[in-house]
PDB file of C-alpha atoms in Angstrom:
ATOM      1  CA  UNK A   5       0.000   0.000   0.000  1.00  0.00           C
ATOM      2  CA  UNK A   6       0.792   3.620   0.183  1.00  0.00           C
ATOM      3  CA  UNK A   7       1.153   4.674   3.653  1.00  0.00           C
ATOM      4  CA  UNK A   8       1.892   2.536   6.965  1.00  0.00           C
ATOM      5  CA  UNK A   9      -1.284   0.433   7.388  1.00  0.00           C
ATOM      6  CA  UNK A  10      -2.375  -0.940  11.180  1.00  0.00           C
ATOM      7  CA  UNK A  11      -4.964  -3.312  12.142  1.00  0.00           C
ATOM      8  CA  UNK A  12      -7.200  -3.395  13.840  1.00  0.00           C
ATOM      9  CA  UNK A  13      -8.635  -0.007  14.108  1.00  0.00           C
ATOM     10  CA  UNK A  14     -10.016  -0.697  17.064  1.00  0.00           C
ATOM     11  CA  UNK A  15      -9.308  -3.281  19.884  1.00  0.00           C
ATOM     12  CA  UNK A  16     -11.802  -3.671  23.185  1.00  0.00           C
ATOM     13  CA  UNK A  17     -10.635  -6.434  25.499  1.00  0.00           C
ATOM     14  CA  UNK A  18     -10.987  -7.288  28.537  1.00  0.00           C
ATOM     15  CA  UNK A  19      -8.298  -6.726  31.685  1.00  0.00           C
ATOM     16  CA  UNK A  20      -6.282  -9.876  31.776  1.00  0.00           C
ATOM     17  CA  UNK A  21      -6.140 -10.826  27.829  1.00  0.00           C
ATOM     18  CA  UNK A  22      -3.745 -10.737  25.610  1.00  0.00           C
ATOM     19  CA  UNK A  23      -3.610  -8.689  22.491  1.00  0.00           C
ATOM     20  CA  UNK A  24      -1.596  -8.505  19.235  1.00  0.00           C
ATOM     21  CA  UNK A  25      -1.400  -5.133  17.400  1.00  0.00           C
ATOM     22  CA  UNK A  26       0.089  -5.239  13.772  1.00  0.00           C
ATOM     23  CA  UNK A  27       1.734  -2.868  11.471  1.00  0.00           C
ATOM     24  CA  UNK A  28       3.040  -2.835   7.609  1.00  0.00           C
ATOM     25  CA  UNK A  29       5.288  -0.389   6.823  1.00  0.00           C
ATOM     26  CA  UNK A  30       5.637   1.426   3.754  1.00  0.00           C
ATOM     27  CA  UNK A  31       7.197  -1.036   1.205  1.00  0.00           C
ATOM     28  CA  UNK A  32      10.958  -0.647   1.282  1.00  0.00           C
ATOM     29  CA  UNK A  33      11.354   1.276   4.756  1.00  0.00           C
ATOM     30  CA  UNK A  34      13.929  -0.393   6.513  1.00  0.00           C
ATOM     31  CA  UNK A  35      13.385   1.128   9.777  1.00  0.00           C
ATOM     32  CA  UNK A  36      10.223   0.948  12.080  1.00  0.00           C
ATOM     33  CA  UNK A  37       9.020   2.764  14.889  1.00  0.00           C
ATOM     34  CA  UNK A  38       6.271   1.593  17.655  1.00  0.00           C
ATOM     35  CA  UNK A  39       4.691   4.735  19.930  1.00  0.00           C
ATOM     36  CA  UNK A  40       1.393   4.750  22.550  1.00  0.00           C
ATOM     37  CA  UNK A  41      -0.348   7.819  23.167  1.00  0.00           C
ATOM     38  CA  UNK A  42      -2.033   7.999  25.786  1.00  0.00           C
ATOM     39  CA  UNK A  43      -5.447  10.282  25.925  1.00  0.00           C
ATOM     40  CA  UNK A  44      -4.329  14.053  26.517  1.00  0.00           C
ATOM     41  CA  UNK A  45      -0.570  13.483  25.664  1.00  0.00           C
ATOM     42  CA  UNK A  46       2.285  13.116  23.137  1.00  0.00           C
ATOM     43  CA  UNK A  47       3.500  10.253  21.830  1.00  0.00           C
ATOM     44  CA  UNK A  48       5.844   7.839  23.568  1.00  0.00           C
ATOM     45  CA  UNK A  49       8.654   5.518  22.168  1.00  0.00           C
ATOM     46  CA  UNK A  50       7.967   2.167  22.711  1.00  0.00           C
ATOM     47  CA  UNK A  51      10.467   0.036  20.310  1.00  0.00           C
ATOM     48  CA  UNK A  52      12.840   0.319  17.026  1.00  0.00           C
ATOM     49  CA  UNK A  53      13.729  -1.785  14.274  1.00  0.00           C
ATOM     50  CA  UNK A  54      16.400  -1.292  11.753  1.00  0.00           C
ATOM     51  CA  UNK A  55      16.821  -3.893   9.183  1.00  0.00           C
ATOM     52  CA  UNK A  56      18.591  -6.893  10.996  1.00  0.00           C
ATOM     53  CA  UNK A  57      19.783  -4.788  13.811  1.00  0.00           C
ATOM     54  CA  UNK A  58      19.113  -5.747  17.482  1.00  0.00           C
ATOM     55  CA  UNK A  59      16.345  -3.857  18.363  1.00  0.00           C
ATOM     56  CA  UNK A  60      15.895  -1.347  20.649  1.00  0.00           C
ATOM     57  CA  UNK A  61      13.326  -2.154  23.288  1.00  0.00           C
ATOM     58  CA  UNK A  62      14.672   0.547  25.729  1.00  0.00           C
ATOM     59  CA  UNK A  63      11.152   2.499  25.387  1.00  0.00           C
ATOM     60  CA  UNK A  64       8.920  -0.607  26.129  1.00  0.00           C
ATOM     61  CA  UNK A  65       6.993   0.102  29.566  1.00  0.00           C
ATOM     62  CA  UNK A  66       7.059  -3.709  31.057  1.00  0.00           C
ATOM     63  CA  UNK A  67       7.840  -7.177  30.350  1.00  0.00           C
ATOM     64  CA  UNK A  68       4.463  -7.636  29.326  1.00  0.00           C
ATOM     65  CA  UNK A  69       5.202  -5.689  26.397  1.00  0.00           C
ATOM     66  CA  UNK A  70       6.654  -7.397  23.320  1.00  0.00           C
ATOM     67  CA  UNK A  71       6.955  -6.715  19.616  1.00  0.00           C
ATOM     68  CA  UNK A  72       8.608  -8.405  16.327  1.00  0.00           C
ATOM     69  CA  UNK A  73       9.550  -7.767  13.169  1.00  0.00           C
ATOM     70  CA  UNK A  74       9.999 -10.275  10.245  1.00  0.00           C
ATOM     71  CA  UNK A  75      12.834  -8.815   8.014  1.00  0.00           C
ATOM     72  CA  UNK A  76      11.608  -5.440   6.964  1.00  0.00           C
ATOM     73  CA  UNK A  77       8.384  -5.985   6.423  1.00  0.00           C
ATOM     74  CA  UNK A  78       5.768  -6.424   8.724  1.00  0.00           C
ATOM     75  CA  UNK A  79       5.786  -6.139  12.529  1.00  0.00           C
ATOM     76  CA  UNK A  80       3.568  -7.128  15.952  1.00  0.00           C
ATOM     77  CA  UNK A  81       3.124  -5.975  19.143  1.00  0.00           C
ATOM     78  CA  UNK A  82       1.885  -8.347  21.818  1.00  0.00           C
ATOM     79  CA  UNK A  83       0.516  -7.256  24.909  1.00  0.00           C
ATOM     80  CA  UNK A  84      -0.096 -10.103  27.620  1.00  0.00           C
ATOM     81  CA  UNK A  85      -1.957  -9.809  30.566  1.00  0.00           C
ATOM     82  CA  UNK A  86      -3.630  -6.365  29.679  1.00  0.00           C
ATOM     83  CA  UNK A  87      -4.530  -3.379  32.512  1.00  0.00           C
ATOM     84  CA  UNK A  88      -6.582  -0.744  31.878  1.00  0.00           C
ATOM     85  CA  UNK A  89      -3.871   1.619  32.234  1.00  0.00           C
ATOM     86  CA  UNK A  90      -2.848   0.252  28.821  1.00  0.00           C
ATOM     87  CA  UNK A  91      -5.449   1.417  27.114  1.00  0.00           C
ATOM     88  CA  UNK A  92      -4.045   4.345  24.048  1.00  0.00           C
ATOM     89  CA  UNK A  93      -3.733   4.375  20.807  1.00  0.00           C
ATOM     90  CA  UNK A  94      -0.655   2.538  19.909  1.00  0.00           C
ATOM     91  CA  UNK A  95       0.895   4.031  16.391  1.00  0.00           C
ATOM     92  CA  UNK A  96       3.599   2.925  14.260  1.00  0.00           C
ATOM     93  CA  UNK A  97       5.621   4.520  11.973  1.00  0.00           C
ATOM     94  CA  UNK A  98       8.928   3.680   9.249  1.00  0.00           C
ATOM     95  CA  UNK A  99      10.961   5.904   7.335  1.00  0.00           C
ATOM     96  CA  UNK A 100      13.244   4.603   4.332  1.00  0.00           C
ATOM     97  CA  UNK A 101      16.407   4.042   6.562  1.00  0.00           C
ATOM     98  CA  UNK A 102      17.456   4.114  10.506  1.00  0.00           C
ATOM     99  CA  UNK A 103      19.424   7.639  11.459  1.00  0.00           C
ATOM    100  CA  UNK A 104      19.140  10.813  11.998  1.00  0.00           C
ATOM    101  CA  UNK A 105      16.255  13.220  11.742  1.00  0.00           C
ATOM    102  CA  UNK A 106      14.146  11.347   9.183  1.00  0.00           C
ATOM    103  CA  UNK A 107      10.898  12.224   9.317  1.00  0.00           C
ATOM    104  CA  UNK A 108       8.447   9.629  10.071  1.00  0.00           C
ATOM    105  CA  UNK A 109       5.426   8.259   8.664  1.00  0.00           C
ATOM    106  CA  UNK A 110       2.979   7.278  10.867  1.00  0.00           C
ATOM    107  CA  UNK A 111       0.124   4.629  10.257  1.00  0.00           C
ATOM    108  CA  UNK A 112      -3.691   6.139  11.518  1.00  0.00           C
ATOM    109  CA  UNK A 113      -3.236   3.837  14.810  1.00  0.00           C
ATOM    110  CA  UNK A 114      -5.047   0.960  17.107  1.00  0.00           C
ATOM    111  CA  UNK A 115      -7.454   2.715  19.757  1.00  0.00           C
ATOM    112  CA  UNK A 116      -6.919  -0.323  22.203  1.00  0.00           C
ATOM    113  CA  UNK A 117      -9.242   0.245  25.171  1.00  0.00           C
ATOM    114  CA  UNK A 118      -8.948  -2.386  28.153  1.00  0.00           C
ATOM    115  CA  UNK A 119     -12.382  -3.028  29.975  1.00  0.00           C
TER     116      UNK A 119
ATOM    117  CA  UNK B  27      17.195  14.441  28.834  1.00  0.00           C
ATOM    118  CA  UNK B  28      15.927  16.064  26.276  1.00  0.00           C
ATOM    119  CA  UNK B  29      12.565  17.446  26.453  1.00  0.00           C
ATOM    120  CA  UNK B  30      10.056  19.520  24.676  1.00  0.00           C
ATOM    121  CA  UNK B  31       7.857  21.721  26.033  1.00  0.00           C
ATOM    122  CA  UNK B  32       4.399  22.930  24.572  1.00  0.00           C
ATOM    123  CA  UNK B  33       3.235  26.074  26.117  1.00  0.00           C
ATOM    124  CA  UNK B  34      -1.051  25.615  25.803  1.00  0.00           C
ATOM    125  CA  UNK B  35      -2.540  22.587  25.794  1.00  0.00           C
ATOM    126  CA  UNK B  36      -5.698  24.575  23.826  1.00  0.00           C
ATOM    127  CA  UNK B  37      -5.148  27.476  21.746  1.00  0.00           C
ATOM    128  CA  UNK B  38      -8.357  29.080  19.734  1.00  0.00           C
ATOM    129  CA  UNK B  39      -8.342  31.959  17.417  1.00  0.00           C
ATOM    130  CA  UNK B  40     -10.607  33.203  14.271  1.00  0.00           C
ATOM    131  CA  UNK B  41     -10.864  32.208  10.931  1.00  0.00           C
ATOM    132  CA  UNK B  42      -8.490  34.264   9.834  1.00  0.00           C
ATOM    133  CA  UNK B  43      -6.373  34.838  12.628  1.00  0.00           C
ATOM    134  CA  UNK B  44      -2.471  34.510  13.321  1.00  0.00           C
ATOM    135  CA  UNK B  45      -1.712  31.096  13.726  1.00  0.00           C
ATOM    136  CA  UNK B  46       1.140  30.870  16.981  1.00  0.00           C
ATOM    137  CA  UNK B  47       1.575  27.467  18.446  1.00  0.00           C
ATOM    138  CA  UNK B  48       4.742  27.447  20.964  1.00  0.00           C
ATOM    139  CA  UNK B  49       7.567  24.684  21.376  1.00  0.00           C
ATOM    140  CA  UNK B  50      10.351  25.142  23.557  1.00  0.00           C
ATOM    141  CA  UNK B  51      13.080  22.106  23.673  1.00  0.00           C
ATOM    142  CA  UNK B  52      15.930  21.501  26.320  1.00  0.00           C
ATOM    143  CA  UNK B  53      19.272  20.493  24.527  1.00  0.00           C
ATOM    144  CA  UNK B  54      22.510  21.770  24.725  1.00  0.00           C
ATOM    145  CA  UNK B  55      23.331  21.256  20.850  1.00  0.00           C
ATOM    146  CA  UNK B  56      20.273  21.957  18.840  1.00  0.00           C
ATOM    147  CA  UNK B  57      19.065  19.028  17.283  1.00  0.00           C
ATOM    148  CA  UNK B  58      16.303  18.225  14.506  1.00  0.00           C
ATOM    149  CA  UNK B  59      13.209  19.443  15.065  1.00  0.00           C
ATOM    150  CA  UNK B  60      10.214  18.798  13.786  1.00  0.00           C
ATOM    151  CA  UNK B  61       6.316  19.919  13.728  1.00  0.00           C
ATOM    152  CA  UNK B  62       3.378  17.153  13.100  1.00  0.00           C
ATOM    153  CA  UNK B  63      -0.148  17.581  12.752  1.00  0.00           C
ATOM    154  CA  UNK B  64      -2.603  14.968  13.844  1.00  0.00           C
ATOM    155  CA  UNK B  65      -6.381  15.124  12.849  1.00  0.00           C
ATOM    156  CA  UNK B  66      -8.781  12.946  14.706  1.00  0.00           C
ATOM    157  CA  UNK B  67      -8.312   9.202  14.581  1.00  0.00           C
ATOM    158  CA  UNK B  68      -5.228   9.608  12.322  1.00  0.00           C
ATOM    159  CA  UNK B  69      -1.972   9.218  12.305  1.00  0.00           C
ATOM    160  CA  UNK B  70       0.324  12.181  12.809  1.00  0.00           C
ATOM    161  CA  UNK B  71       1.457  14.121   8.940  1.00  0.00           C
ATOM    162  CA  UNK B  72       4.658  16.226   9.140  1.00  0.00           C
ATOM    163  CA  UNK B  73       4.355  19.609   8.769  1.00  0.00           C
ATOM    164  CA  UNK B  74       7.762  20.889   8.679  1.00  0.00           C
ATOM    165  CA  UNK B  75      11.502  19.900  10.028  1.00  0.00           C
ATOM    166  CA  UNK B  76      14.321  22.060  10.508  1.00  0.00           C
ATOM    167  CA  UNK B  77      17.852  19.897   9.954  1.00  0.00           C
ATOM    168  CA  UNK B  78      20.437  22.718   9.649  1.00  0.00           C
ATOM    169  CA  UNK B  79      20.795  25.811   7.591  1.00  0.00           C
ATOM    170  CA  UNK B  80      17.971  28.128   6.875  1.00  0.00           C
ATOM    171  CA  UNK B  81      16.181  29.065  10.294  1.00  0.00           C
ATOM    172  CA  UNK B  82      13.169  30.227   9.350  1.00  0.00           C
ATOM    173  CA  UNK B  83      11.742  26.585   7.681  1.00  0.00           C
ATOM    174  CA  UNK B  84       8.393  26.760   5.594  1.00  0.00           C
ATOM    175  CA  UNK B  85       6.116  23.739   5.683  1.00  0.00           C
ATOM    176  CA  UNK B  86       2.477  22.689   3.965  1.00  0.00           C
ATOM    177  CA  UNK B  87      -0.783  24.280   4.317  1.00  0.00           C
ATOM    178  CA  UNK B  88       1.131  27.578   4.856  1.00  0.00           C
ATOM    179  CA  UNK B  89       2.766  26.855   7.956  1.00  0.00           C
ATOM    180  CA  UNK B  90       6.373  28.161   9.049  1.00  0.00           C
ATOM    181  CA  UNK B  91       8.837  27.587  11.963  1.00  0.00           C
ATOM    182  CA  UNK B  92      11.688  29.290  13.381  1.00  0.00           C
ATOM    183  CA  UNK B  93      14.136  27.830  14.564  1.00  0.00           C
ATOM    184  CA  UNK B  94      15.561  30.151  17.298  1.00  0.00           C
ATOM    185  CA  UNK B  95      19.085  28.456  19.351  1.00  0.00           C
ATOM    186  CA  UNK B  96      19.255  31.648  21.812  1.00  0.00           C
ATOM    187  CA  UNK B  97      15.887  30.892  22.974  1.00  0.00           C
ATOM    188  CA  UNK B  98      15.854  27.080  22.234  1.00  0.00           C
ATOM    189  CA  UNK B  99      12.826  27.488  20.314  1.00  0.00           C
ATOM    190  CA  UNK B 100      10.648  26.673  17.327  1.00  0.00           C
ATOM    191  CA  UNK B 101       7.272  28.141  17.308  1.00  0.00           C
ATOM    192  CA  UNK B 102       5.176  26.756  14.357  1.00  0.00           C
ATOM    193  CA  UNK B 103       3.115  30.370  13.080  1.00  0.00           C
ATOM    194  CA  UNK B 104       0.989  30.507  10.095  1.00  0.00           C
ATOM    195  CA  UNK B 105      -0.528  34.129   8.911  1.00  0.00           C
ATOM    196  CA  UNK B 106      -4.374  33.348   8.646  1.00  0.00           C
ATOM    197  CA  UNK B 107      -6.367  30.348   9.965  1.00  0.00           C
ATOM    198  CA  UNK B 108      -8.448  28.314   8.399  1.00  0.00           C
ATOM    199  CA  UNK B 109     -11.327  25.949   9.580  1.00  0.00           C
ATOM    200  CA  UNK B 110      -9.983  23.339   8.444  1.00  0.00           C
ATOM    201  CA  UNK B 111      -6.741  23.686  10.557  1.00  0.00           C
ATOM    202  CA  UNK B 112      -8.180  22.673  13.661  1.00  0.00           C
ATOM    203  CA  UNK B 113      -6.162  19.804  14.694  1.00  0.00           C
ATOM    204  CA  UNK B 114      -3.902  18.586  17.458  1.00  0.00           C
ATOM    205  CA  UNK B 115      -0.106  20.043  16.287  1.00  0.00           C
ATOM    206  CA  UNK B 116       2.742  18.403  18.333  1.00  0.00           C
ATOM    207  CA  UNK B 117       6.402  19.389  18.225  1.00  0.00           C
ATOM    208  CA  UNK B 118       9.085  16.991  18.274  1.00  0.00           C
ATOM    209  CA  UNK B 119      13.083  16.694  18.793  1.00  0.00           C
ATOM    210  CA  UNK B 120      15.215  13.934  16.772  1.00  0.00           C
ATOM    211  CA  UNK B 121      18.118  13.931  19.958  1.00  0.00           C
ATOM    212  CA  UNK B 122      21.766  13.501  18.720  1.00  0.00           C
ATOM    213  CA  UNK B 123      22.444  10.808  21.017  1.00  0.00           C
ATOM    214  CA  UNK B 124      19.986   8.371  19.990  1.00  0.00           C
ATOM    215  CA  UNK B 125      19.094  10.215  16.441  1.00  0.00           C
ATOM    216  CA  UNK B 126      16.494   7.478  15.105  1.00  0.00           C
ATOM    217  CA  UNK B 127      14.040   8.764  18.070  1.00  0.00           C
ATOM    218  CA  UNK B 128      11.387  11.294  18.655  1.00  0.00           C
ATOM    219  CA  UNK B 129      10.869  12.887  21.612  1.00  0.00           C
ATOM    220  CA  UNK B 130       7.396  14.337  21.384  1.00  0.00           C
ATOM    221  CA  UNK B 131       5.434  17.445  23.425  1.00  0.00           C
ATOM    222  CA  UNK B 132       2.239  16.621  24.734  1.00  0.00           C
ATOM    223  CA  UNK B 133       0.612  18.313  21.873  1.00  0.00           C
ATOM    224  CA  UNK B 134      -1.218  21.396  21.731  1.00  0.00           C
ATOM    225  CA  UNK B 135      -5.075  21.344  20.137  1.00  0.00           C
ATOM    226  CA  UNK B 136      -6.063  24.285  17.701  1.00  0.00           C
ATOM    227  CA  UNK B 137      -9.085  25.343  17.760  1.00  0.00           C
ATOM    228  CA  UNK B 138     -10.449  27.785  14.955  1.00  0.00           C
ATOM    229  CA  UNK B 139     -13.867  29.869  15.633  1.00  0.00           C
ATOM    230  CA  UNK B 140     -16.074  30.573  12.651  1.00  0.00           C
TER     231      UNK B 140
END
């Protein structure tokens, strides 16, 4: 496609399950970018990948937090054990290459909201 | 740490009205800076990004930013609103010790008044 596409949309679960959030970046982006925003506030870094690099995880809030990436294409994040205090819009994003001061290109986002 | 600040979490004007949406960073070398836009349930669109050389930067939908080191700044202006720039606008640093990430503001939400 043109852009970075997410599914689902939407996600409601309830506290306790586990959910899997997916992204495809734009075809031939070789870096890939996971964010949640949280209602009222900016986006924060959750997770990069850059081509076969190890990734870095640094932004990820707990070990129940996981994502993957199959080559450069696409990626999911898996949440286990969900709280209510994960509930956000999680977005992802890729530019062409990893380094500095690309801008990004952000997919329209899951609206996960934990019951 | 870097950080970027967002002074007004709401800002409203006229149709018609100057545009000025503030963004203050912390960083003792400047580093890339860039202005999104995000319209609701969407992803965030760049606006404009300021890398090095010209300060003042111009962006789409008739937007501009100034990139100003003494005051660590880079307010986003644009001369006369429209309706259809209501939006949430969010400022964001690329840091030069870990240059693949954004640090985001909390986002300021433009509201435009018939």
């Amino acid at each position: 496609g043109a852009g970075v596409s997410q599914s689902p949309s939407n996600k409601v679960t309830e506290k306790g399950k586990d959910v899997e959030l997916r992204c495809d970046p734009i075809s031939g982006h070789t870096a890939l970018y996971w964010y949640r925003q949280r209602l009222g506030q900016g986006l924060e870094f959750l997770i990069y990948f850059q081509g076969n690099s190890a990734p870095d995880k640094s932004g990820l809030p707990s070990d129940r937090f996981s994502a993957e990436r199959t080559g450069e294409s696409v990626s999911t994040l898996t949440i286990q054990r969900t709280q209510q205090e994960d509930s956000a819009v999680y977005l992802c994003a890729s530019t062409p290459r990893g380094g500095f001061g690309q801008p990004q290109h952000f997919g329209d986002g899951t609206r996960l909201s934990i019951l | 740490a870097q950080s970027v600040t967002q002074l007004g979490s709401h800002v409203s004007v006229s149709e018609g009205a100057l545009v000025l949406l503030r963004c203050n960073y912390s960083s003792s070398v400047p580093p890339y800076l860039f202005w999104y836009v995000q319209y609701p349930n969407q992803g965030l669109q760049l606006l404009l990004k300021y890398t090095t050389g010209a300060t003042l930067v111009k962006g789409i939908n008739g937007f501009e930013a100034e990139f100003k080191k003494s005051e660590t700044s880079f307010h986003l202006t644009k001369p006369s609103a429209h309706m259809s720039d209501a939006a949430e606008y969010f400022c964001a640093v690329s840091p030069m010790d870990s240059s693949y990430k954004l640090i985001f503001g909390s986002g300021t939400r433009l509201l435009v008044r018939p």
